[in-house]
Tab-separated table of C-alpha atoms and ligand atoms in Angstrom:
chain	number	residue	atom	x	y	z
E	1	MET	CA	-47.162	-155.045	17.541
E	2	GLU	CA	-45.743	-156.604	20.699
E	3	ILE	CA	-43.841	-153.432	21.337
E	4	VAL	CA	-47.055	-151.409	20.951
E	5	ILE	CA	-48.949	-153.669	23.403
E	6	LEU	CA	-46.021	-153.441	25.858
E	7	ALA	CA	-45.998	-149.645	25.575
E	8	VAL	CA	-49.771	-149.490	26.192
E	9	VAL	CA	-49.429	-151.762	29.258
E	10	ILE	CA	-46.594	-149.609	30.663
E	11	ALA	CA	-48.616	-146.453	30.049
E	12	LEU	CA	-51.678	-147.911	31.816
E	13	VAL	CA	-49.600	-149.031	34.797
E	14	ALA	CA	-47.986	-145.587	35.026
E	15	VAL	CA	-51.367	-143.800	34.922
E	16	GLY	CA	-52.706	-146.171	37.572
E	17	LEU	CA	-49.759	-145.499	39.862
E	18	ILE	CA	-49.995	-141.731	39.495
E	19	SER	CA	-53.747	-141.616	40.172
E	20	GLY	CA	-53.262	-143.951	43.147
E	21	LEU	CA	-50.745	-141.570	44.611
E	22	VAL	CA	-53.053	-138.607	44.120
E	23	VAL	CA	-55.971	-140.409	45.743
E	24	SER	CA	-53.906	-141.545	48.684
E	25	SER	CA	-52.454	-138.107	49.182
E	26	ARG	CA	-56.000	-136.665	49.096
E	27	LYS	CA	-57.053	-139.219	51.665
E	28	LYS	CA	-54.194	-138.185	53.875
E	29	LYS	CA	-55.208	-134.547	53.625
E	30	GLN	CA	-58.700	-135.434	54.762
E	31	LEU	CA	-57.402	-136.987	57.973
E	32	PRO	CA	-57.051	-134.866	61.074
E	33	PRO	CA	-53.434	-133.819	61.288
E	34	SER	CA	-52.222	-135.831	64.239
E	35	ALA	CA	-54.803	-138.598	64.633
E	36	PRO	CA	-53.564	-142.136	64.139
E	37	SER	CA	-56.094	-143.875	61.893
E	38	SER	CA	-56.838	-146.819	64.183
E	39	THR	CA	-57.345	-144.976	67.478
E	40	PRO	CA	-60.264	-142.702	68.536
E	41	THR	CA	-59.774	-139.028	67.837
E	42	ILE	CA	-61.202	-137.903	71.149
E	43	THR	CA	-59.274	-137.171	74.262
E	44	PRO	CA	-61.352	-138.774	76.982
E	45	PRO	CA	-62.804	-136.398	79.561
E	46	ALA	CA	-60.428	-135.682	82.402
E	47	GLU	CA	-60.742	-137.792	85.537
E	48	PRO	CA	-61.884	-137.921	88.275
E	49	ARG	CA	-65.501	-136.900	87.852
E	50	VAL	CA	-67.842	-135.993	90.614
E	51	GLY	CA	-71.510	-136.770	90.609
E	52	GLU	CA	-71.612	-138.396	87.177
E	53	GLU	CA	-73.688	-141.539	87.138
E	54	ALA	CA	-72.890	-143.131	83.822
E	55	GLU	CA	-70.307	-142.127	81.295
E	56	LYS	CA	-71.736	-141.045	77.952
E	57	PRO	CA	-70.680	-143.078	74.952
E	58	ARG	CA	-67.507	-141.554	73.556
E	59	ASP	CA	-69.041	-140.610	70.226
E	60	GLU	CA	-71.839	-138.764	71.939
E	61	ALA	CA	-69.386	-137.085	74.230
E	62	ARG	CA	-67.312	-135.981	71.275
E	63	ARG	CA	-70.374	-134.633	69.480
E	64	THR	CA	-71.431	-132.610	72.508
E	65	VAL	CA	-67.971	-131.133	72.864
E	66	GLU	CA	-67.747	-130.360	69.156
E	67	GLU	CA	-71.217	-128.848	69.016
E	68	ALA	CA	-70.393	-126.613	71.925
E	69	GLY	CA	-67.280	-125.488	70.068
E	70	LEU	CA	-65.126	-126.529	73.011
E	71	PRO	CA	-61.635	-127.978	72.757
E	72	ALA	CA	-61.246	-131.777	72.646
E	73	GLY	CA	-60.961	-133.131	76.148
E	74	THR	CA	-63.478	-130.673	77.537
E	75	PRO	CA	-65.550	-132.615	80.043
E	76	VAL	CA	-69.148	-133.243	79.173
E	77	GLY	CA	-72.180	-134.070	81.250
E	78	GLU	CA	-74.824	-132.280	83.209
E	79	GLU	CA	-73.149	-132.524	86.576
E	80	PRO	CA	-70.186	-130.445	87.636
E	81	VAL	CA	-66.929	-132.247	86.983
E	82	VAL	CA	-63.564	-132.081	88.622
E	83	LEU	CA	-60.610	-131.568	86.357
E	84	GLU	CA	-57.181	-132.889	87.141
E	85	PRO	CA	-54.520	-130.317	86.593
E	86	GLU	CA	-52.793	-131.342	83.379
E	87	ALA	CA	-49.737	-129.137	83.250
E	88	PRO	CA	-46.769	-131.282	84.231
E	89	ALA	CA	-44.408	-128.417	84.984
E	90	LEU	CA	-45.912	-126.366	87.781
E	91	GLU	CA	-45.013	-122.740	88.183
E	92	VAL	CA	-43.643	-121.420	91.437
E	93	PRO	CA	-45.480	-118.172	92.215
E	94	GLU	CA	-43.579	-115.267	93.695
E	95	PRO	CA	-43.708	-115.026	97.491
E	96	THR	CA	-46.367	-112.583	98.654
E	97	ALA	CA	-44.377	-110.822	101.330
E	98	GLY	CA	-43.171	-107.490	99.999
E	99	ARG	CA	-45.057	-107.745	96.695
E	100	LEU	CA	-46.411	-104.247	97.036
E	101	VAL	CA	-42.903	-102.925	97.510
E	102	ARG	CA	-41.761	-104.819	94.397
E	103	LEU	CA	-44.696	-103.441	92.419
E	104	ARG	CA	-44.325	-99.909	93.759
E	105	ALA	CA	-42.967	-98.545	90.486
E	106	ARG	CA	-46.339	-99.236	88.848
E	107	LEU	CA	-48.166	-97.427	91.598
E	108	ALA	CA	-45.709	-94.571	91.608
E	109	ARG	CA	-46.173	-94.166	87.850
E	110	SER	CA	-49.933	-94.295	87.822
E	111	GLN	CA	-50.543	-92.263	90.983
E	112	ASN	CA	-47.881	-89.671	90.322
E	113	SER	CA	-50.260	-86.725	90.307
E	114	LEU	CA	-51.801	-87.752	93.611
E	115	GLY	CA	-48.697	-88.375	95.727
E	116	LYS	CA	-46.007	-86.227	94.184
E	117	GLY	CA	-48.561	-83.610	93.127
E	118	LEU	CA	-49.737	-83.132	96.710
E	119	LEU	CA	-46.187	-82.953	97.965
E	120	ALA	CA	-45.258	-80.317	95.388
E	121	LEU	CA	-48.288	-78.204	96.279
E	122	LEU	CA	-47.602	-78.422	100.005
E	123	SER	CA	-43.987	-77.417	99.397
E	124	ARG	CA	-44.926	-74.068	97.891
E	125	ASP	CA	-43.551	-71.123	99.800
E	126	ASN	CA	-46.888	-69.428	99.967
E	127	LEU	CA	-49.727	-71.762	100.935
E	128	ASP	CA	-52.561	-69.440	99.955
E	129	GLU	CA	-56.250	-70.227	99.423
E	130	ASP	CA	-55.672	-71.010	95.757
E	131	THR	CA	-53.075	-73.606	96.666
E	132	TRP	CA	-55.381	-75.249	99.190
E	133	GLU	CA	-58.038	-75.381	96.509
E	134	GLU	CA	-55.582	-77.049	94.178
E	135	ILE	CA	-54.786	-79.575	96.890
E	136	GLU	CA	-58.487	-80.249	97.267
E	137	ASP	CA	-58.918	-80.640	93.501
E	138	THR	CA	-56.005	-83.064	93.334
E	139	LEU	CA	-57.642	-85.251	95.956
E	140	LEU	CA	-61.077	-85.094	94.340
E	141	THR	CA	-59.656	-85.878	90.892
E	142	ALA	CA	-58.003	-88.951	92.360
E	143	ASP	CA	-61.435	-90.129	93.583
E	144	VAL	CA	-60.674	-89.762	97.282
E	145	GLY	CA	-64.269	-88.627	97.786
E	146	VAL	CA	-65.704	-85.380	99.109
E	147	ALA	CA	-65.853	-86.059	102.855
E	148	PRO	CA	-62.395	-87.661	103.186
E	149	THR	CA	-60.932	-84.845	101.044
E	150	GLN	CA	-62.342	-82.162	103.309
E	151	GLU	CA	-61.119	-84.002	106.394
E	152	LEU	CA	-57.647	-84.373	104.982
E	153	VAL	CA	-57.366	-80.746	103.874
E	154	GLU	CA	-58.565	-79.628	107.295
E	155	ARG	CA	-55.942	-81.768	109.041
E	156	LEU	CA	-53.175	-80.639	106.694
E	157	ARG	CA	-54.004	-76.950	107.149
E	158	GLU	CA	-53.966	-77.368	110.901
E	159	ARG	CA	-50.662	-79.229	110.992
E	160	VAL	CA	-48.924	-76.937	108.503
E	161	ARG	CA	-49.979	-73.945	110.615
E	162	VAL	CA	-48.569	-75.522	113.770
E	163	LEU	CA	-45.390	-76.470	111.961
E	164	GLY	CA	-44.609	-72.930	110.785
E	165	THR	CA	-41.572	-73.173	108.564
E	166	ARG	CA	-41.532	-76.477	106.738
E	167	THR	CA	-38.646	-78.595	105.518
E	168	PRO	CA	-39.385	-80.974	102.618
E	169	GLU	CA	-38.693	-83.883	104.947
E	170	GLU	CA	-41.187	-82.638	107.542
E	171	LEU	CA	-43.812	-82.179	104.863
E	172	ARG	CA	-43.325	-85.647	103.498
E	173	THR	CA	-43.655	-87.165	106.979
E	174	LEU	CA	-46.746	-85.123	107.683
E	175	LEU	CA	-48.457	-86.018	104.420
E	176	ARG	CA	-47.498	-89.668	104.810
E	177	GLU	CA	-49.011	-89.818	108.296
E	178	GLU	CA	-52.234	-88.177	107.210
E	179	LEU	CA	-52.694	-90.342	104.106
E	180	VAL	CA	-51.945	-93.546	106.032
E	181	SER	CA	-54.418	-92.551	108.695
E	182	LEU	CA	-57.060	-91.901	106.016
E	183	LEU	CA	-56.438	-95.409	104.659
E	184	GLY	CA	-57.435	-96.956	107.981
E	185	PRO	CA	-54.184	-98.565	109.149
E	186	ASP	CA	-56.009	-100.564	111.823
E	187	PHE	CA	-58.209	-102.590	109.463
E	188	ASP	CA	-57.541	-106.328	109.541
E	189	ARG	CA	-56.543	-107.006	105.924
E	190	GLU	CA	-55.696	-110.661	106.169
E	191	VAL	CA	-57.593	-112.840	103.675
E	192	LYS	CA	-59.216	-115.376	105.998
E	193	THR	CA	-58.872	-118.953	104.845
E	194	GLU	CA	-58.892	-120.934	108.074
E	195	GLY	CA	-62.022	-122.994	107.496
E	196	GLY	CA	-63.291	-125.484	110.062
E	197	ALA	CA	-61.773	-128.586	111.640
E	198	GLU	CA	-62.960	-130.797	108.783
E	199	THR	CA	-63.579	-128.216	106.109
E	200	PRO	CA	-61.309	-126.035	103.988
E	201	GLY	CA	-61.376	-122.273	104.070
E	202	VAL	CA	-63.951	-121.059	101.565
E	203	VAL	CA	-63.616	-117.766	99.739
E	204	MET	CA	-66.306	-116.519	97.392
E	205	VAL	CA	-65.244	-113.946	94.807
E	206	VAL	CA	-67.989	-111.609	93.584
E	207	GLY	CA	-68.139	-108.578	91.323
E	208	VAL	CA	-69.383	-107.300	88.000
E	209	ASN	CA	-68.066	-109.188	84.971
E	210	GLY	CA	-65.127	-107.429	83.398
E	211	THR	CA	-63.747	-106.114	86.676
E	212	GLY	CA	-61.076	-108.822	86.719
E	213	LYS	CA	-62.884	-111.335	88.935
E	214	THR	CA	-61.710	-114.534	87.273
E	215	THR	CA	-58.175	-113.210	86.846
E	216	THR	CA	-58.162	-112.215	90.508
E	217	THR	CA	-59.411	-115.646	91.579
E	218	GLY	CA	-56.569	-117.209	89.590
E	219	LYS	CA	-54.010	-114.797	90.999
E	220	LEU	CA	-55.329	-115.389	94.506
E	221	ALA	CA	-54.858	-119.139	94.034
E	222	ARG	CA	-51.215	-118.351	93.266
E	223	VAL	CA	-50.934	-116.128	96.345
E	224	LEU	CA	-52.220	-118.991	98.480
E	225	VAL	CA	-50.023	-121.593	96.788
E	226	ALA	CA	-47.035	-119.277	97.255
E	227	ASP	CA	-47.892	-119.247	100.946
E	228	GLY	CA	-47.901	-123.046	101.042
E	229	ARG	CA	-51.652	-123.704	100.888
E	230	SER	CA	-53.401	-126.229	98.643
E	231	VAL	CA	-56.288	-124.871	96.608
E	232	VAL	CA	-59.398	-126.096	94.758
E	233	LEU	CA	-61.127	-123.732	92.339
E	234	GLY	CA	-64.879	-123.608	91.722
E	235	ALA	CA	-65.858	-122.197	88.324
E	236	ALA	CA	-69.316	-120.964	89.285
E	237	ASP	CA	-69.283	-118.171	86.680
E	238	THR	CA	-71.259	-120.212	84.186
E	239	PHE	CA	-72.576	-117.097	82.486
E	240	ARG	CA	-69.426	-115.957	80.690
E	241	ALA	CA	-68.451	-118.598	78.157
E	242	ALA	CA	-64.694	-118.548	78.635
E	243	ALA	CA	-64.627	-118.047	82.400
E	244	ALA	CA	-64.321	-121.731	83.353
E	245	ASP	CA	-61.565	-122.419	80.805
E	246	GLN	CA	-59.761	-119.309	81.971
E	247	LEU	CA	-59.958	-120.354	85.618
E	248	GLN	CA	-58.892	-123.906	84.835
E	249	THR	CA	-55.795	-122.605	83.072
E	250	TRP	CA	-54.884	-120.532	86.121
E	251	GLY	CA	-55.368	-123.607	88.304
E	252	GLU	CA	-53.302	-125.898	86.107
E	253	ARG	CA	-50.352	-123.566	86.313
E	254	VAL	CA	-50.063	-124.043	90.065
E	255	GLY	CA	-51.545	-127.530	90.467
E	256	ALA	CA	-55.018	-126.546	91.677
E	257	ARG	CA	-58.000	-128.585	90.499
E	258	THR	CA	-60.975	-126.839	88.968
E	259	VAL	CA	-64.526	-127.994	89.528
E	260	ARG	CA	-66.682	-126.859	86.646
E	261	GLY	CA	-69.975	-127.567	84.954
E	262	PRO	CA	-71.691	-126.978	81.653
E	263	GLU	CA	-72.041	-123.445	80.318
E	264	GLY	CA	-75.186	-121.903	81.754
E	265	GLY	CA	-75.250	-124.588	84.472
E	266	ASP	CA	-76.310	-124.030	88.052
E	267	PRO	CA	-73.623	-121.974	89.832
E	268	ALA	CA	-74.763	-123.079	93.286
E	269	SER	CA	-74.358	-126.770	92.480
E	270	ILE	CA	-70.847	-126.171	91.108
E	271	ALA	CA	-69.926	-124.171	94.202
E	272	PHE	CA	-71.306	-126.951	96.405
E	273	ASP	CA	-69.332	-129.581	94.522
E	274	ALA	CA	-66.163	-127.499	94.668
E	275	VAL	CA	-66.317	-127.420	98.452
E	276	LYS	CA	-67.186	-131.128	98.491
E	277	GLU	CA	-64.091	-131.778	96.397
E	278	GLY	CA	-62.036	-129.550	98.694
E	279	ILE	CA	-63.155	-131.603	101.677
E	280	ALA	CA	-62.519	-134.899	99.853
E	281	GLU	CA	-58.973	-134.051	98.943
E	282	GLY	CA	-58.188	-132.293	102.213
E	283	ALA	CA	-57.459	-128.985	100.462
E	284	ASP	CA	-56.692	-125.924	102.560
E	285	VAL	CA	-58.782	-123.458	100.592
E	286	VAL	CA	-61.610	-123.446	98.036
E	287	LEU	CA	-61.959	-120.332	95.884
E	288	ILE	CA	-65.281	-119.823	94.141
E	289	ASP	CA	-65.538	-117.541	91.121
E	290	THR	CA	-69.088	-116.298	90.559
E	291	ALA	CA	-70.921	-114.469	87.785
E	292	GLY	CA	-71.756	-110.801	88.206
E	293	ARG	CA	-74.571	-109.630	86.015
E	294	LEU	CA	-76.148	-106.462	87.166
E	295	HIS	CA	-79.162	-106.020	84.928
E	296	THR	CA	-81.523	-106.992	87.662
E	297	LYS	CA	-80.585	-106.686	91.258
E	298	THR	CA	-83.125	-109.338	92.189
E	299	GLY	CA	-81.491	-111.848	89.848
E	300	LEU	CA	-78.095	-111.126	91.316
E	301	MET	CA	-79.436	-111.345	94.825
E	302	ASP	CA	-81.125	-114.663	94.115
E	303	GLU	CA	-78.082	-116.179	92.489
E	304	LEU	CA	-75.405	-115.048	94.939
E	305	GLY	CA	-77.684	-115.700	97.888
E	306	LYS	CA	-78.275	-119.235	96.657
E	307	VAL	CA	-74.569	-119.909	96.045
E	308	LYS	CA	-73.812	-118.706	99.562
E	309	ARG	CA	-76.592	-120.740	101.187
E	310	VAL	CA	-75.683	-123.900	99.348
E	311	VAL	CA	-71.964	-123.577	100.095
E	312	GLU	CA	-72.777	-122.987	103.760
E	313	LYS	CA	-74.317	-126.421	103.966
E	314	HIS	CA	-70.690	-127.566	104.251
E	315	GLY	CA	-69.719	-124.871	106.749
E	316	PRO	CA	-69.457	-121.096	107.027
E	317	LEU	CA	-67.773	-118.988	104.372
E	318	ASP	CA	-64.504	-117.414	105.440
E	319	GLU	CA	-64.518	-114.494	103.037
E	320	ILE	CA	-66.655	-112.818	100.434
E	321	LEU	CA	-64.307	-110.679	98.376
E	322	LEU	CA	-65.740	-107.975	96.156
E	323	VAL	CA	-63.675	-107.241	93.051
E	324	LEU	CA	-63.854	-103.632	91.837
E	325	ASP	CA	-62.181	-102.130	88.795
E	326	ALA	CA	-60.373	-99.002	90.015
E	327	THR	CA	-60.624	-97.406	86.569
E	328	THR	CA	-64.414	-97.200	86.798
E	329	GLY	CA	-64.294	-94.553	89.524
E	330	GLN	CA	-67.666	-93.582	90.945
E	331	ASN	CA	-69.347	-96.388	89.039
E	332	GLY	CA	-67.311	-98.782	91.150
E	333	LEU	CA	-68.840	-97.261	94.249
E	334	VAL	CA	-72.328	-97.821	92.882
E	335	GLN	CA	-71.460	-101.483	92.239
E	336	ALA	CA	-70.034	-101.764	95.741
E	337	ARG	CA	-73.299	-100.534	97.205
E	338	VAL	CA	-75.390	-103.020	95.229
E	339	PHE	CA	-73.238	-106.015	96.136
E	340	ALA	CA	-73.074	-104.988	99.776
E	341	GLU	CA	-76.872	-105.115	99.863
E	342	VAL	CA	-76.869	-108.610	98.397
E	343	VAL	CA	-74.111	-110.335	100.384
E	344	ASP	CA	-71.923	-109.526	103.389
E	345	ILE	CA	-68.732	-108.323	101.783
E	346	THR	CA	-65.732	-109.023	104.037
E	347	GLY	CA	-62.986	-107.586	101.848
E	348	ILE	CA	-62.381	-105.604	98.684
E	349	VAL	CA	-59.993	-106.308	95.843
E	350	LEU	CA	-59.217	-103.234	93.749
E	351	THR	CA	-57.968	-104.223	90.319
E	352	LYS	CA	-56.267	-102.246	87.550
E	353	LEU	CA	-54.690	-99.709	89.884
E	354	ASP	CA	-51.796	-99.759	87.413
E	355	GLY	CA	-54.044	-98.229	84.760
E	356	THR	CA	-55.582	-95.260	86.550
E	357	ALA	CA	-54.514	-92.177	88.445
E	358	LYS	CA	-57.547	-92.584	90.678
E	359	GLY	CA	-55.919	-94.434	93.568
E	360	GLY	CA	-58.015	-92.407	95.986
E	361	ILE	CA	-60.816	-94.882	95.319
E	362	VAL	CA	-59.159	-97.084	97.969
E	363	ILE	CA	-60.157	-94.502	100.569
E	364	ALA	CA	-63.608	-93.848	99.124
E	365	VAL	CA	-64.662	-97.482	98.848
E	366	GLN	CA	-63.506	-98.387	102.335
E	367	ARG	CA	-65.523	-95.469	103.659
E	368	GLU	CA	-68.520	-96.514	101.601
E	369	LEU	CA	-68.592	-100.114	102.800
E	370	GLY	CA	-66.711	-99.951	106.087
E	371	VAL	CA	-64.765	-102.945	104.777
E	372	PRO	CA	-61.010	-103.011	104.102
E	373	VAL	CA	-59.271	-103.248	100.749
E	374	LYS	CA	-57.343	-106.490	101.207
E	375	LEU	CA	-55.681	-106.946	97.836
E	376	ILE	CA	-54.812	-104.745	94.896
E	377	GLY	CA	-54.259	-105.669	91.251
E	378	LEU	CA	-51.337	-103.919	89.614
E	379	GLY	CA	-51.120	-105.552	86.216
E	380	GLU	CA	-52.088	-108.482	84.039
E	381	GLY	CA	-49.123	-110.626	85.038
E	382	PRO	CA	-49.813	-113.729	87.148
E	383	ASP	CA	-48.138	-112.342	90.263
E	384	ASP	CA	-49.398	-108.777	89.924
E	385	LEU	CA	-51.790	-109.081	92.865
E	386	ALA	CA	-50.469	-107.702	96.133
E	387	PRO	CA	-51.701	-107.688	99.714
E	388	PHE	CA	-52.676	-104.109	100.456
E	389	GLU	CA	-50.476	-102.317	102.978
E	390	PRO	CA	-51.318	-98.641	103.647
E	391	GLY	CA	-47.735	-97.662	104.542
E	392	ALA	CA	-46.157	-99.214	101.457
E	393	PHE	CA	-48.972	-97.804	99.306
E	394	VAL	CA	-48.394	-94.242	100.494
E	395	ASP	CA	-44.617	-94.628	100.189
E	396	ALA	CA	-45.081	-95.627	96.573
E	397	LEU	CA	-47.267	-92.568	96.032
E	398	ILE	CA	-45.034	-89.928	97.571
E	399	GLY	CA	-41.638	-91.626	97.598
E	400	ASP	CA	-39.636	-92.273	100.737
T	1	LIG	P1	-64.166	-110.983	84.881
T	1	LIG	O1	-65.171	-110.914	83.781
T	1	LIG	O2	-64.507	-110.047	85.986
T	1	LIG	O3	-63.896	-112.359	85.352
T	1	LIG	O4	-62.821	-110.351	84.251
T	1	LIG	P2	-61.433	-111.027	83.822
T	1	LIG	O5	-60.805	-111.712	84.991
T	1	LIG	O6	-61.623	-111.825	82.608
T	1	LIG	O7	-60.547	-109.728	83.519
T	1	LIG	C1	-60.891	-108.773	82.551
T	1	LIG	C2	-59.622	-108.113	82.038
T	1	LIG	O8	-59.009	-107.330	83.050
T	1	LIG	C3	-58.536	-109.104	81.604
T	1	LIG	O9	-57.971	-108.659	80.404
T	1	LIG	C4	-57.513	-109.052	82.726
T	1	LIG	O10	-56.200	-109.373	82.300
T	1	LIG	C5	-57.619	-107.602	83.129
T	1	LIG	N1	-57.137	-107.362	84.497
T	1	LIG	C6	-57.513	-107.978	85.629
T	1	LIG	N2	-56.860	-107.466	86.690
T	1	LIG	C7	-56.031	-106.496	86.217
T	1	LIG	C8	-55.090	-105.575	86.817
T	1	LIG	O11	-54.882	-105.533	88.030
T	1	LIG	N3	-54.442	-104.719	85.975
T	1	LIG	C9	-54.664	-104.705	84.626
T	1	LIG	N4	-53.995	-103.821	83.904
T	1	LIG	N5	-55.540	-105.544	84.040
T	1	LIG	C10	-56.208	-106.434	84.805
């Protein structure tokens, strides 16, 4: 009997232990993976904040962040906030001098038919009408544009006639000179970031979404950092959900703060606060990424006009850079026209030149706006943005 009672007791204890283990292991599974049970599961919003009167209770802050589907630690609040760069190990961007030469292989590959194609045609023994037509077609296919194409063909015909017999070297020199001259070698292509005595240089980046605007703003921050400047970023593209996160990541990599606000927030107030932050921390340059929706020109005009006006309360803008996707060809020119009507574009950034054979768009868009291409994008890598140099560009096209 005693043995039976003992056996029952042991059995009960064993069952109890096993179920206890199961329950506690279930409990563990319900916990968030890395959260210690006694501490809050929220990462507090990054400091410092600008323009925030009272901090929201943490639970409310966490709810807002969770509801918005944003990562923990995303700042909350109505006002734009300034985010400290978090990344401890900062990257050292490549120096900008000679970038175009380093990236020339990409240009040479993508623009092969333009540069080398022209050279091959000009080298034919018999430069008959058909060949000149082919030369013209090559230029038009590369989006050089009708008027510049006719001018160039005219000049080439004239010079080839004067030259008489042609050596390959003479032809290369001749074509190089004519293409460089078509690219407007005298344009001032420096990205202006001087600012005022008390204010940083302010650069506004505009363009249709998808052209590479945010990426370009991030790459430009790296260009400036590589040249020894300190940068603050303003995430005024509040229309595209991921734009602010994307920009912040670019900033963190090189130690630039990002001023951002809630999704759908007022771009002008974020831009204003970004410049205010730039002044407060004595930054050299503030780069402002804007949204580019084109469904109504009036909406675009209102928004960009307002951003510009509000920023100029701090001081004049140094640059308004228009980002155009080179792969969109003539459509890019239409965009250029619309933006030029809305704001005074001071420089053009042509992106994705690595992915199109239509490098002639550089010539066409400069003609269209009378404004120089200052930077070109040659890939998705962080340092694939190069200052535009006509000579190096043409050398990459036709070889030297
Ligand atoms: P946004 O909407 O104008 O801000 O566009 P994003 O900056 O998000 O860029 C859109 C896409 O274009 C991204 O996948 C970028 O990596 C890509 N992109 C930007 N610039 C270049 C470039 O010069 N070359 C290539 N190949 N891709 C680029």
